[in-house]
Tab-separated table of C-alpha atoms and ligand atoms in Angstrom:
chain	number	residue	atom	x	y	z
A	18	MET	CA	16.565	13.123	-10.483
A	19	ARG	CA	17.573	11.069	-13.494
A	20	SER	CA	20.350	9.318	-11.630
A	21	LEU	CA	18.011	8.635	-8.716
A	22	ILE	CA	15.511	6.965	-10.981
A	23	PHE	CA	18.328	4.974	-12.542
A	24	ALA	CA	19.555	3.893	-9.117
A	25	ALA	CA	16.029	2.942	-8.134
A	26	SER	CA	15.588	0.828	-11.212
A	27	VAL	CA	18.823	-1.055	-10.584
A	28	LEU	CA	17.801	-1.900	-7.047
A	29	LEU	CA	14.301	-2.693	-8.097
A	30	PHE	CA	15.478	-5.494	-10.307
A	31	SER	CA	17.952	-6.827	-7.818
A	32	VAL	CA	15.507	-6.928	-4.939
A	33	THR	CA	12.246	-7.988	-6.432
A	34	SER	CA	11.477	-10.158	-9.378
A	35	ALA	CA	7.772	-10.500	-8.619
A	36	GLN	CA	5.374	-8.515	-10.780
A	37	ALA	CA	4.766	-5.466	-8.654
A	38	GLY	CA	1.173	-4.356	-8.482
A	39	SER	CA	0.105	-0.810	-7.959
A	40	LEU	CA	-2.279	0.998	-5.633
A	41	PRO	CA	-4.233	4.196	-6.256
A	42	VAL	CA	-2.249	6.962	-4.513
A	43	VAL	CA	-3.729	9.612	-2.229
A	44	LYS	CA	-4.680	12.539	-4.427
A	45	ASP	CA	-6.576	14.704	-1.949
A	46	PRO	CA	-4.231	17.597	-1.024
A	47	VAL	CA	-5.511	17.806	2.587
A	48	ALA	CA	-5.047	14.063	3.210
A	49	LYS	CA	-1.649	14.231	1.557
A	50	THR	CA	-0.522	16.983	3.936
A	51	GLU	CA	-2.237	15.979	7.159
A	52	CYS	CA	-1.726	12.218	6.998
A	53	SER	CA	1.885	11.956	5.860
A	54	ASP	CA	3.827	13.517	8.738
A	55	CYS	CA	4.491	10.310	10.634
A	56	HIS	CA	4.042	7.634	7.919
A	57	MET	CA	3.076	7.720	4.249
A	58	ALA	CA	-0.509	8.756	3.490
A	59	TYR	CA	-2.100	5.315	3.159
A	60	PRO	CA	-4.207	4.609	0.058
A	61	PRO	CA	-7.883	4.676	1.171
A	62	ILE	CA	-8.645	1.542	-0.902
A	63	LEU	CA	-6.686	-0.562	1.599
A	64	LEU	CA	-9.308	-0.302	4.362
A	65	PRO	CA	-13.119	-0.507	4.462
A	66	GLN	CA	-15.420	2.374	5.337
A	67	ALA	CA	-15.918	1.251	8.964
A	68	SER	CA	-12.156	1.207	9.552
A	69	TRP	CA	-11.664	4.744	8.252
A	70	GLU	CA	-14.609	5.964	10.313
A	71	LYS	CA	-13.079	4.443	13.450
A	72	ILE	CA	-9.666	5.934	12.700
A	73	MET	CA	-11.015	9.396	11.858
A	74	GLY	CA	-13.285	9.347	14.897
A	75	ASN	CA	-10.398	8.865	17.297
A	76	LEU	CA	-7.437	10.924	16.065
A	77	SER	CA	-6.532	12.186	19.527
A	78	ASP	CA	-5.644	8.608	20.500
A	79	HIS	CA	-4.083	7.441	17.257
A	80	PHE	CA	-1.958	4.338	17.842
A	81	GLY	CA	-0.473	6.045	20.875
A	82	ASP	CA	0.001	9.398	19.116
A	83	ASP	CA	-2.099	12.540	19.104
A	84	ALA	CA	-3.011	13.204	15.463
A	85	SER	CA	-5.904	15.575	16.229
A	86	LEU	CA	-7.212	17.941	13.581
A	87	ASP	CA	-9.946	20.572	13.694
A	88	ASP	CA	-13.531	19.370	13.172
A	89	ALA	CA	-13.894	20.837	9.684
A	90	THR	CA	-10.734	19.072	8.465
A	91	VAL	CA	-11.792	15.796	10.079
A	92	LYS	CA	-15.124	16.032	8.267
A	93	VAL	CA	-13.555	16.670	4.855
A	94	LEU	CA	-10.977	13.906	5.355
A	95	THR	CA	-13.536	11.383	6.594
A	96	GLU	CA	-15.619	12.010	3.473
A	97	TYR	CA	-12.549	11.510	1.292
A	98	PHE	CA	-11.440	8.270	2.966
A	99	VAL	CA	-14.975	6.835	3.021
A	100	LYS	CA	-15.675	7.703	-0.610
A	101	ASN	CA	-12.469	5.933	-1.649
A	102	SER	CA	-12.608	3.124	0.914
A	103	ASN	CA	-12.407	-0.527	-0.085
A	104	ASP	CA	-16.062	-1.531	0.190
A	105	VAL	CA	-17.417	1.702	-1.319
A	106	VAL	CA	-15.080	1.500	-4.329
A	107	LEU	CA	-15.825	-2.222	-4.656
A	108	ALA	CA	-19.612	-1.763	-4.703
A	109	LYS	CA	-19.461	1.197	-7.061
A	110	ASN	CA	-17.200	-0.534	-9.574
A	111	GLU	CA	-19.030	-3.852	-9.406
A	112	LYS	CA	-22.111	-1.942	-10.486
A	113	ILE	CA	-20.218	-0.190	-13.289
A	114	PHE	CA	-18.802	-3.530	-14.467
A	115	ALA	CA	-22.230	-5.200	-14.371
A	116	GLU	CA	-23.637	-2.367	-16.481
A	117	MET	CA	-20.735	-2.688	-18.904
A	118	LYS	CA	-21.480	-6.410	-19.286
A	119	ALA	CA	-25.199	-5.823	-19.734
A	120	GLN	CA	-24.489	-3.265	-22.450
A	121	LYS	CA	-22.165	-5.662	-24.325
A	122	LEU	CA	-24.763	-8.436	-24.113
A	123	LYS	CA	-27.372	-6.073	-25.531
A	124	GLU	CA	-25.015	-5.418	-28.437
A	125	GLY	CA	-24.785	-9.185	-28.951
A	126	LYS	CA	-21.143	-9.361	-27.822
A	127	ARG	CA	-19.457	-12.002	-25.689
A	128	VAL	CA	-18.677	-11.038	-22.090
A	129	LYS	CA	-16.906	-14.138	-20.859
A	130	TYR	CA	-13.460	-12.640	-21.328
A	131	LEU	CA	-14.334	-9.077	-20.440
A	132	ARG	CA	-11.658	-7.871	-18.016
A	133	PRO	CA	-12.838	-6.020	-14.902
A	134	PRO	CA	-11.448	-2.477	-14.514
A	135	GLY	CA	-8.107	-2.345	-12.654
A	136	ILE	CA	-9.602	-0.481	-9.720
A	137	LEU	CA	-12.165	-3.256	-9.230
A	138	ARG	CA	-9.454	-5.921	-9.273
A	139	THR	CA	-7.440	-3.992	-6.673
A	140	ALA	CA	-10.496	-3.459	-4.456
A	141	LYS	CA	-11.309	-7.186	-4.630
A	142	LYS	CA	-7.773	-8.170	-3.673
A	143	TRP	CA	-7.862	-6.025	-0.530
A	144	SER	CA	-11.443	-6.714	0.415
A	145	SER	CA	-11.871	-8.384	3.790
A	146	LYS	CA	-14.640	-9.322	6.170
A	147	PHE	CA	-12.530	-7.918	9.009
A	148	LYS	CA	-12.622	-4.199	9.705
A	149	PRO	CA	-9.272	-3.647	11.415
A	150	GLU	CA	-7.758	-0.266	12.154
A	151	ARG	CA	-4.442	-1.504	10.856
A	152	ILE	CA	-3.670	-2.387	7.240
A	153	GLN	CA	-1.150	-4.773	8.770
A	154	ASP	CA	-4.005	-6.820	10.250
A	155	LEU	CA	-5.558	-7.548	6.844
A	156	PRO	CA	-5.151	-11.135	5.613
A	157	ARG	CA	-3.752	-9.890	2.304
A	158	PHE	CA	-1.120	-7.784	4.016
A	159	LYS	CA	-0.102	-10.745	6.161
A	160	SER	CA	0.103	-13.112	3.224
A	161	LYS	CA	2.342	-10.687	1.314
A	162	HIS	CA	4.642	-10.096	4.264
A	163	SER	CA	4.966	-13.482	5.898
A	164	PHE	CA	8.531	-14.613	5.819
A	165	SER	CA	9.795	-18.112	6.490
A	166	GLN	CA	11.252	-18.820	9.912
A	167	ARG	CA	14.722	-18.672	8.421
A	168	CYS	CA	14.066	-15.241	6.919
A	169	VAL	CA	12.428	-13.506	9.891
A	170	PRO	CA	15.732	-12.568	11.590
A	171	VAL	CA	17.232	-11.722	8.195
A	172	ILE	CA	14.429	-9.239	7.447
A	173	GLU	CA	14.692	-7.822	10.975
A	174	SER	CA	18.376	-7.170	10.408
A	175	VAL	CA	17.650	-5.432	7.075
A	176	MET	CA	15.034	-3.247	8.759
A	177	LYS	CA	17.433	-2.269	11.520
A	178	ARG	CA	20.240	-1.347	9.141
A	179	ALA	CA	17.917	0.485	6.751
A	180	LYS	CA	16.387	2.412	9.685
A	181	ILE	CA	12.884	1.029	9.160
A	182	GLN	CA	11.071	1.205	12.473
A	183	THR	CA	7.973	-0.904	11.834
A	184	MET	CA	5.951	-2.565	9.085
A	185	ALA	CA	3.651	0.488	9.117
A	186	MET	CA	6.402	2.448	7.334
A	187	CYS	CA	5.395	1.137	3.917
A	188	SER	CA	7.341	3.720	1.937
A	189	ASP	CA	10.622	2.838	3.688
A	190	CYS	CA	10.473	-0.443	1.729
A	191	HIS	CA	8.167	0.559	-1.114
A	192	GLY	CA	9.804	3.859	-2.016
A	193	LEU	CA	7.629	4.511	-5.058
A	194	MET	CA	4.323	3.835	-3.331
A	195	PRO	CA	3.450	7.410	-2.226
A	196	THR	CA	4.038	8.891	-5.694
A	197	THR	CA	3.127	6.116	-8.143
A	198	GLY	CA	1.409	3.473	-6.014
A	199	ALA	CA	3.920	0.871	-7.205
A	200	SER	CA	4.587	-1.863	-4.650
A	201	ALA	CA	8.056	-2.684	-5.999
A	202	VAL	CA	10.569	-3.079	-3.195
A	203	VAL	CA	12.788	0.027	-3.249
A	204	PHE	CA	14.536	1.218	-0.083
A	205	PRO	CA	14.964	5.013	-0.103
A	206	TYR	CA	17.540	4.779	2.696
A	207	VAL	CA	19.715	2.454	0.639
A	208	GLU	CA	19.114	4.451	-2.546
A	209	ALA	CA	20.572	7.521	-0.842
A	210	LEU	CA	23.870	5.791	0.033
A	211	PRO	CA	27.048	6.297	-2.016
A	212	VAL	CA	27.193	3.816	-4.905
A	213	ALA	CA	29.767	1.444	-3.386
A	214	GLU	CA	27.894	1.196	-0.084
A	215	ARG	CA	24.624	0.768	-1.870
A	216	GLN	CA	25.906	-2.082	-3.978
A	217	ALA	CA	27.335	-3.853	-0.930
A	218	PHE	CA	24.320	-3.230	1.307
A	219	PHE	CA	22.404	-6.482	0.858
A	220	SER	CA	23.886	-9.932	1.210
A	221	ALA	CA	22.787	-12.631	-1.216
A	222	GLU	CA	20.835	-14.225	1.635
A	223	GLU	CA	19.002	-10.952	2.319
A	224	LEU	CA	18.086	-10.511	-1.327
A	225	LYS	CA	16.731	-14.046	-1.373
A	226	CYS	CA	14.595	-13.432	1.707
A	227	LEU	CA	13.265	-10.132	0.374
A	228	ASP	CA	12.173	-11.917	-2.765
A	229	GLU	CA	10.534	-14.805	-0.919
B	313	HEC	C1	1.458	12.542	14.803
B	313	HEC	C2	1.817	11.450	13.908
B	313	HEC	C3	0.703	10.868	13.044
B	313	HEC	C4	-0.140	11.526	12.173
B	313	HEC	C5	-0.209	13.008	11.877
B	313	HEC	C6	-0.976	10.497	11.564
B	313	HEC	N1	-0.617	9.272	12.029
B	313	HEC	FE1	-1.414	7.485	11.446
B	313	HEC	N2	-0.128	6.503	12.683
B	313	HEC	C7	0.775	7.101	13.545
B	313	HEC	C8	1.472	6.070	14.295
B	313	HEC	C9	2.557	6.293	15.347
B	313	HEC	C10	0.983	4.826	13.831
B	313	HEC	C11	1.439	3.439	14.264
B	313	HEC	C12	2.671	3.118	13.461
B	313	HEC	C13	3.335	1.831	13.802
B	313	HEC	O1	2.707	0.905	14.303
B	313	HEC	O2	4.536	1.723	13.533
B	313	HEC	C14	-0.031	5.152	12.815
B	313	HEC	C15	-0.745	4.203	12.121
B	313	HEC	C16	-1.752	4.473	11.228
B	313	HEC	C17	-2.548	3.448	10.562
B	313	HEC	C18	-2.347	1.944	10.700
B	313	HEC	C19	-1.208	1.464	9.831
B	313	HEC	C20	-0.879	0.006	10.064
B	313	HEC	O3	-1.370	-0.843	9.313
B	313	HEC	O4	-0.159	-0.285	11.012
B	313	HEC	C21	-3.455	4.099	9.782
B	313	HEC	C22	-4.482	3.456	8.869
B	313	HEC	C23	-3.237	5.531	9.955
B	313	HEC	N3	-2.185	5.711	10.835
B	313	HEC	C24	-3.960	6.513	9.325
B	313	HEC	C25	-3.718	7.877	9.483
B	313	HEC	C26	-4.522	8.917	8.867
B	313	HEC	C27	-5.725	8.693	7.998
B	313	HEC	C28	-3.957	10.118	9.227
B	313	HEC	C29	-4.412	11.507	8.868
B	313	HEC	C30	-5.740	11.886	9.323
B	313	HEC	C31	-2.811	9.823	10.090
B	313	HEC	N4	-2.707	8.459	10.221
B	313	HEC	C32	-1.974	10.765	10.657
B	313	HEC	C33	1.012	8.447	13.665
B	313	HEC	C34	0.387	9.445	12.940
B	314	HEC	C1	10.391	-4.097	5.763
B	314	HEC	C2	9.984	-3.805	4.427
B	314	HEC	C3	8.500	-3.689	4.107
B	314	HEC	C4	7.566	-2.877	4.700
B	314	HEC	C5	7.758	-1.914	5.856
B	314	HEC	C6	6.333	-3.069	3.954
B	314	HEC	N1	6.532	-3.981	2.952
B	314	HEC	FE1	5.183	-4.531	1.535
B	314	HEC	N2	6.489	-5.924	0.834
B	314	HEC	C7	7.790	-6.099	1.266
B	314	HEC	C8	8.365	-7.262	0.607
B	314	HEC	C9	9.780	-7.776	0.791
B	314	HEC	C10	7.358	-7.761	-0.249
B	314	HEC	C11	7.445	-9.000	-1.150
B	314	HEC	C12	8.014	-8.612	-2.469
B	314	HEC	C13	8.206	-9.786	-3.383
B	314	HEC	O1	7.662	-10.855	-3.135
B	314	HEC	O2	8.884	-9.596	-4.377
B	314	HEC	C14	6.194	-6.886	-0.087
B	314	HEC	C15	5.016	-7.016	-0.806
B	314	HEC	C16	3.996	-6.072	-0.789
B	314	HEC	C17	2.868	-6.051	-1.692
B	314	HEC	C18	2.614	-7.064	-2.774
B	314	HEC	C19	3.320	-6.745	-4.032
B	314	HEC	C20	2.631	-7.454	-5.155
B	314	HEC	O3	2.154	-6.756	-6.033
B	314	HEC	O4	2.553	-8.688	-5.134
B	314	HEC	C21	2.095	-4.981	-1.358
B	314	HEC	C22	0.842	-4.513	-2.049
B	314	HEC	C23	2.700	-4.352	-0.219
B	314	HEC	N3	3.870	-5.027	0.095
B	314	HEC	C24	2.176	-3.267	0.447
B	314	HEC	C25	2.693	-2.771	1.653
B	314	HEC	C26	2.031	-1.760	2.480
B	314	HEC	C27	0.692	-1.114	2.168
B	314	HEC	C28	2.851	-1.543	3.565
B	314	HEC	C29	2.624	-0.666	4.754
B	314	HEC	C30	1.380	-0.785	5.483
B	314	HEC	C31	4.033	-2.388	3.371
B	314	HEC	N4	3.883	-3.131	2.230
B	314	HEC	C32	5.142	-2.423	4.233
B	314	HEC	C33	8.431	-5.315	2.189
B	314	HEC	C34	7.839	-4.386	3.014
């Protein structure tokens, strides 16, 4: 485990220099089990309530797959995703933050530099007027994963060699995301290679494109 973490940290610095943000991970044990067979269990904060309701209401035709679950499980999971969805978390924490400010003002303190809670900042970043069924269709996702024309084929080649089927496979590129929520770019496939192969895996050009 220690050596794995060490390997991850080496790659982490070579691949990404950007400050990696972090997302709240899925904590619900049912969601963790039932929604991580085919892709990582996506953090509920990434999509609004309406999106989760659409997804959970149509599991038998789930992006071409049958992801059906029994009614009781669907009910519990829908409640979990809705409660932690983007707009619900946003509204709840905006209220908490407003109350925090009001309290400070009452105590005669300044509120201009009061920092919103991290969860509120994350919810704001991912908030969108669109209610897509795909995280990939969110403007924020697109802006974080749009590569220059020169880099598109380069990234495609990396994905092919690192056995990453589609952009929906977040944890194939963000290896720490399911456990810590960190969005640092860490490729588990590359991490698992023998040291020499791992070190030679990315060309300088590829590293540059990944860091774009
Ligand atoms: C039987 C396999 C399977 C299971 C189980 C499954 N999914 Fe999926 N899911 C898929 C496939 C396939 C895609 C499309 C992936 C792609 O485009 O590469 C997908 C895509 C998604 C997407 C869109 C991701 C994106 O932005 O492209 C969401 C959201 C999602 N699933 C949520 C869930 C939830 C919630 C559960 C648990 C209730 C779940 N999935 C369980 C197969 C599954
Ligand atoms: C093919 C690899 C790949 C896949 C798959 C992928 N990403 Fe990324 N992601 C990247 C790269 C590269 C960056 C840009 C990193 C940089 O600029 O340093 C990035 C950036 C991000 C960031 C911004 C990091 C920050 O804090 O600025 C987030 C958040 C993110 N991805 C989430 C996701 C989610 C959620 C999914 C799945 C729905 C996903 N990514 C799928 C490669 C990938």
